[in-house]
């Protein structure tokens, strides 16, 4: 039965334009407990299962603000300046490394006792093939701050504006229902939205649902 269904998806993929993989954007911040829970319990497991079928797009910034302090632009983060630092180091990893490497690094940092501590960040860099020196250089050179400004722009340009962290957006179009569902079970939502269902999605589709999809 499943083989037959997969064949249908493959065929419809061949004849339709919409065969692209799904873009999954996550707006979050390094120290918010719900973000930590989401990255470690939803995002990373989903990435491990069906990472090849999604385009992961991580935007560490969240509810931070850019403020003008006597002519100098500064960041104020919800959980203090150490959170801004954690966001910056993650932004550096995203910019400098492959999605595989940066996602492993971010998962490692987010499941550590403190995602803003140099000790854990360096330990995670060491264990995921990322050069800690390159992340430190990204920070000291000012590149990290530039990346945070880009994340600030993207976050501020969200429509409607960001209310909660984490917020999940699929294919650049915010949908409150999908966001709510994704916070509970990201993989189920991704499997629902993907046109071509990878094997890991099989458990989300029992024969009954599949029959309804055919008819
Ligand atoms: C990371 O690796 C470097 C080079 O091997 C080592 O000097 C450093 O102590 C390691 N850092 C941590 C926190 O394990
Ligand atoms: C952010 O947006 C502002 C105006 O919308 C623009 O001037 C600025 O260059 C942008 N910064 C980055 C880093 O994209």
CSV table of C-alpha atoms and ligand atoms in Angstrom, one decimal:
chain,number,residue,atom,x,y,z
A,1,UNK,CA,0.0,0.0,0.0
A,2,UNK,CA,2.7,2.5,1.0
A,3,UNK,CA,4.8,1.8,-2.1
A,4,UNK,CA,1.8,2.6,-4.2
A,5,UNK,CA,1.2,5.8,-2.4
A,6,UNK,CA,4.8,6.8,-2.8
A,7,UNK,CA,4.6,6.2,-6.5
A,8,UNK,CA,1.7,8.6,-6.7
A,9,UNK,CA,3.7,11.2,-4.9
A,10,UNK,CA,6.7,10.7,-7.2
A,11,UNK,CA,4.5,11.0,-10.3
A,12,UNK,CA,2.7,14.1,-9.1
A,13,UNK,CA,6.1,15.5,-8.3
A,14,UNK,CA,7.2,14.9,-11.8
A,15,UNK,CA,4.3,16.7,-13.3
A,16,UNK,CA,3.8,19.6,-11.0
A,17,UNK,CA,6.1,22.5,-10.3
A,18,UNK,CA,5.7,22.5,-6.6
A,19,UNK,CA,8.3,19.8,-5.9
A,20,UNK,CA,10.7,21.9,-3.9
A,21,UNK,CA,11.6,21.0,-0.4
A,22,UNK,CA,10.0,22.8,2.4
A,23,UNK,CA,11.6,25.8,3.9
A,24,UNK,CA,11.4,25.8,7.7
A,25,UNK,CA,12.3,29.1,9.4
A,26,UNK,CA,12.8,29.3,13.1
A,27,UNK,CA,12.7,32.7,14.9
A,28,UNK,CA,14.2,32.1,18.4
A,29,UNK,CA,16.7,33.2,21.0
A,30,UNK,CA,19.5,31.3,22.7
A,31,UNK,CA,18.2,31.4,26.3
A,32,UNK,CA,14.5,31.2,26.2
A,33,UNK,CA,13.3,27.9,27.8
A,34,UNK,CA,10.7,27.3,25.2
A,35,UNK,CA,13.3,27.8,22.4
A,36,UNK,CA,15.7,25.4,24.1
A,37,UNK,CA,12.9,22.8,24.4
A,38,UNK,CA,11.8,23.3,20.8
A,39,UNK,CA,15.3,23.1,19.3
A,40,UNK,CA,16.3,20.0,21.4
A,41,UNK,CA,13.0,18.1,21.4
A,42,UNK,CA,11.4,19.0,18.0
A,43,UNK,CA,13.8,20.7,15.6
A,44,UNK,CA,16.8,18.6,16.0
A,45,UNK,CA,15.0,15.2,15.9
A,46,UNK,CA,13.0,16.3,12.9
A,47,UNK,CA,16.2,17.4,11.2
A,48,UNK,CA,17.8,14.1,11.9
A,49,UNK,CA,14.8,12.2,10.4
A,50,UNK,CA,14.0,14.3,7.4
A,51,UNK,CA,16.7,17.0,7.2
A,52,UNK,CA,17.3,16.2,3.5
A,53,UNK,CA,13.7,17.2,2.7
A,54,UNK,CA,13.7,20.6,4.4
A,55,UNK,CA,15.6,23.8,4.0
A,56,UNK,CA,16.4,24.8,7.5
A,57,UNK,CA,16.6,28.6,8.2
A,58,UNK,CA,17.5,29.5,11.7
A,59,UNK,CA,17.2,33.2,12.8
A,60,UNK,CA,18.6,33.6,16.3
A,61,UNK,CA,17.3,37.0,17.5
A,62,UNK,CA,13.8,36.6,18.8
A,63,UNK,CA,12.5,39.4,21.0
A,64,UNK,CA,15.7,41.3,21.2
A,65,UNK,CA,15.7,44.9,20.3
A,66,UNK,CA,18.1,47.3,18.5
A,67,UNK,CA,18.4,50.5,20.5
A,68,UNK,CA,20.2,53.8,19.8
A,69,UNK,CA,22.5,54.6,22.8
A,70,UNK,CA,23.9,58.1,22.2
A,71,UNK,CA,24.3,57.5,18.5
A,72,UNK,CA,25.6,53.9,18.9
A,73,UNK,CA,23.3,51.0,17.9
A,74,UNK,CA,23.1,48.3,20.6
A,75,UNK,CA,21.2,45.1,21.2
A,76,UNK,CA,19.0,44.5,24.2
A,77,UNK,CA,18.0,40.8,24.7
A,78,UNK,CA,15.1,39.4,26.6
A,79,UNK,CA,17.4,37.3,28.8
A,80,UNK,CA,20.3,39.8,29.1
A,81,UNK,CA,23.5,40.5,27.3
A,82,UNK,CA,24.7,36.9,27.6
A,83,UNK,CA,21.7,35.9,25.5
A,84,UNK,CA,22.8,38.4,22.8
A,85,UNK,CA,26.2,36.7,22.8
A,86,UNK,CA,24.7,33.3,22.5
A,87,UNK,CA,22.6,34.5,19.5
A,88,UNK,CA,25.7,36.0,18.0
A,89,UNK,CA,27.9,32.9,18.2
A,90,UNK,CA,25.0,30.8,16.7
A,91,UNK,CA,24.6,33.3,13.9
A,92,UNK,CA,28.4,33.0,13.2
A,93,UNK,CA,28.1,29.2,13.1
A,94,UNK,CA,25.2,29.4,10.7
A,95,UNK,CA,27.0,31.9,8.4
A,96,UNK,CA,30.4,30.1,8.4
A,97,UNK,CA,29.5,26.4,8.3
A,98,UNK,CA,27.3,24.0,6.5
A,99,UNK,CA,23.7,23.5,7.7
A,100,UNK,CA,24.8,20.0,9.0
A,101,UNK,CA,27.6,21.4,11.1
A,102,UNK,CA,25.9,24.4,12.4
A,103,UNK,CA,22.7,22.5,13.3
A,104,UNK,CA,24.7,19.9,15.2
A,105,UNK,CA,26.6,22.8,17.0
A,106,UNK,CA,23.4,24.6,17.9
A,107,UNK,CA,21.7,21.5,19.2
A,108,UNK,CA,24.8,20.8,21.3
A,109,UNK,CA,24.8,24.4,22.7
A,110,UNK,CA,21.0,24.4,23.3
A,111,UNK,CA,21.1,21.2,25.3
A,112,UNK,CA,24.1,22.3,27.4
A,113,UNK,CA,23.7,23.8,30.8
A,114,UNK,CA,24.3,27.3,29.4
A,115,UNK,CA,24.0,28.2,25.7
A,116,UNK,CA,25.8,31.5,26.3
A,117,UNK,CA,28.9,30.1,28.1
A,118,UNK,CA,32.2,30.1,26.3
A,119,UNK,CA,33.0,26.8,28.0
A,120,UNK,CA,30.0,25.0,26.5
A,121,UNK,CA,30.2,26.8,23.2
A,122,UNK,CA,33.9,25.8,22.8
A,123,UNK,CA,33.1,22.2,23.9
A,124,UNK,CA,30.3,22.0,21.3
A,125,UNK,CA,32.5,23.5,18.6
A,126,UNK,CA,35.2,20.9,19.4
A,127,UNK,CA,32.7,18.1,19.2
A,128,UNK,CA,31.0,19.1,16.0
A,129,UNK,CA,34.0,19.9,13.8
A,130,UNK,CA,33.7,23.6,14.1
A,131,UNK,CA,36.7,25.8,14.7
A,132,UNK,CA,36.1,27.7,18.0
A,133,UNK,CA,38.8,30.2,16.9
A,134,UNK,CA,36.7,31.0,13.8
A,135,UNK,CA,33.7,31.7,15.9
A,136,UNK,CA,35.7,33.9,18.3
A,137,UNK,CA,37.1,35.8,15.3
A,138,UNK,CA,33.6,36.3,13.9
A,139,UNK,CA,32.7,37.9,17.3
A,140,UNK,CA,35.8,40.1,17.7
A,141,UNK,CA,35.9,41.2,14.0
A,142,UNK,CA,32.4,42.6,14.2
A,143,UNK,CA,31.0,40.1,11.7
A,144,UNK,CA,28.8,38.6,14.4
A,145,UNK,CA,27.2,42.0,15.1
A,146,UNK,CA,26.5,42.5,11.3
A,147,UNK,CA,24.8,39.0,11.3
A,148,UNK,CA,22.7,40.1,14.3
A,149,UNK,CA,21.6,43.2,12.4
A,150,UNK,CA,20.5,41.0,9.5
A,151,UNK,CA,18.6,38.8,11.9
A,152,UNK,CA,17.0,41.9,13.5
A,153,UNK,CA,15.9,43.1,10.1
A,154,UNK,CA,14.4,39.7,9.2
A,155,UNK,CA,12.6,39.4,12.6
A,156,UNK,CA,11.3,43.0,12.5
A,157,UNK,CA,10.0,42.4,8.9
A,158,UNK,CA,7.9,39.4,9.9
A,159,UNK,CA,4.2,39.8,9.0
A,160,UNK,CA,2.4,39.7,11.4
A,161,UNK,CA,5.0,40.9,13.9
A,162,UNK,CA,6.7,38.4,16.2
A,163,UNK,CA,4.6,37.7,19.3
A,164,UNK,CA,6.2,34.5,20.7
A,165,UNK,CA,9.5,32.7,20.7
A,166,UNK,CA,10.0,30.3,19.2
A,167,UNK,CA,8.0,31.0,16.0
A,168,UNK,CA,8.0,28.6,13.1
A,169,UNK,CA,7.3,29.8,9.6
A,170,UNK,CA,6.9,27.5,6.6
A,171,UNK,CA,7.9,28.6,3.1
A,172,UNK,CA,8.1,32.3,4.2
A,173,UNK,CA,4.4,32.5,5.0
A,174,UNK,CA,3.3,32.7,8.7
A,175,UNK,CA,0.3,30.6,9.6
A,176,UNK,CA,-0.7,30.6,13.3
A,177,UNK,CA,-2.3,27.2,13.2
A,178,UNK,CA,0.7,25.5,11.6
A,179,UNK,CA,3.0,27.4,14.1
A,180,UNK,CA,0.9,26.1,17.0
A,181,UNK,CA,0.9,22.6,15.7
A,182,UNK,CA,4.6,22.7,14.9
A,183,UNK,CA,5.5,23.7,18.5
A,184,UNK,CA,3.8,20.5,19.6
A,185,UNK,CA,4.9,18.2,16.8
A,186,UNK,CA,7.1,19.7,14.1
A,187,UNK,CA,7.7,16.5,12.3
A,188,UNK,CA,4.0,15.8,11.9
A,189,UNK,CA,3.5,19.3,10.3
A,190,UNK,CA,6.5,18.9,8.1
A,191,UNK,CA,5.2,15.5,6.9
A,192,UNK,CA,1.8,17.1,6.3
A,193,UNK,CA,3.3,19.9,4.2
A,194,UNK,CA,5.8,17.9,2.2
A,195,UNK,CA,4.5,16.9,-1.2
A,196,UNK,CA,6.9,14.0,-1.5
A,197,UNK,CA,6.7,12.0,1.7
A,198,UNK,CA,10.0,10.6,2.8
A,199,UNK,CA,10.0,7.2,4.6
A,200,UNK,CA,10.3,8.8,8.0
A,201,UNK,CA,6.8,10.3,7.4
A,202,UNK,CA,5.2,6.9,6.9
A,203,UNK,CA,4.1,6.6,10.6
A,204,UNK,CA,2.0,9.8,10.2
A,205,UNK,CA,-0.2,8.3,7.5
A,206,UNK,CA,-2.3,5.3,8.2
A,207,UNK,CA,-4.1,3.6,5.4
A,208,UNK,CA,-7.4,5.3,6.3
A,209,UNK,CA,-5.9,8.8,5.7
A,210,UNK,CA,-4.1,7.6,2.6
A,211,UNK,CA,-7.3,6.3,1.2
A,212,UNK,CA,-8.9,9.7,1.7
A,213,UNK,CA,-6.0,11.3,0.0
A,214,UNK,CA,-6.4,9.1,-3.1
A,215,UNK,CA,-10.2,9.7,-3.5
B,1,LIG,C1,38.9,22.4,22.3
B,1,LIG,O1,39.9,21.9,21.5
B,1,LIG,C2,41.2,22.7,21.6
B,1,LIG,C3,42.2,22.1,20.6
B,1,LIG,O2,42.2,20.7,20.6
B,1,LIG,C4,41.6,22.5,23.1
B,1,LIG,O3,42.9,23.2,23.3
B,1,LIG,C5,40.6,23.0,24.0
B,1,LIG,O4,41.0,22.8,25.4
B,1,LIG,C6,39.2,22.4,23.7
B,1,LIG,N1,38.2,23.1,24.5
B,1,LIG,C7,37.3,22.5,25.3
B,1,LIG,C8,36.4,23.4,26.1
B,1,LIG,O5,37.2,21.3,25.4
B,2,LIG,C1,18.2,46.7,7.9
B,2,LIG,O1,17.2,47.5,7.4
B,2,LIG,C2,17.5,48.9,7.3
B,2,LIG,C3,16.2,49.6,6.8
B,2,LIG,O2,15.1,48.8,6.6
B,2,LIG,C4,18.6,49.1,6.3
B,2,LIG,O3,19.0,50.4,6.3
B,2,LIG,C5,19.8,48.3,6.9
B,2,LIG,O4,20.9,48.4,5.9
B,2,LIG,C6,19.5,46.8,7.1
B,2,LIG,N1,20.6,46.2,7.7
B,2,LIG,C7,21.0,45.0,7.3
B,2,LIG,C8,22.2,44.4,8.0
B,2,LIG,O5,20.5,44.3,6.5
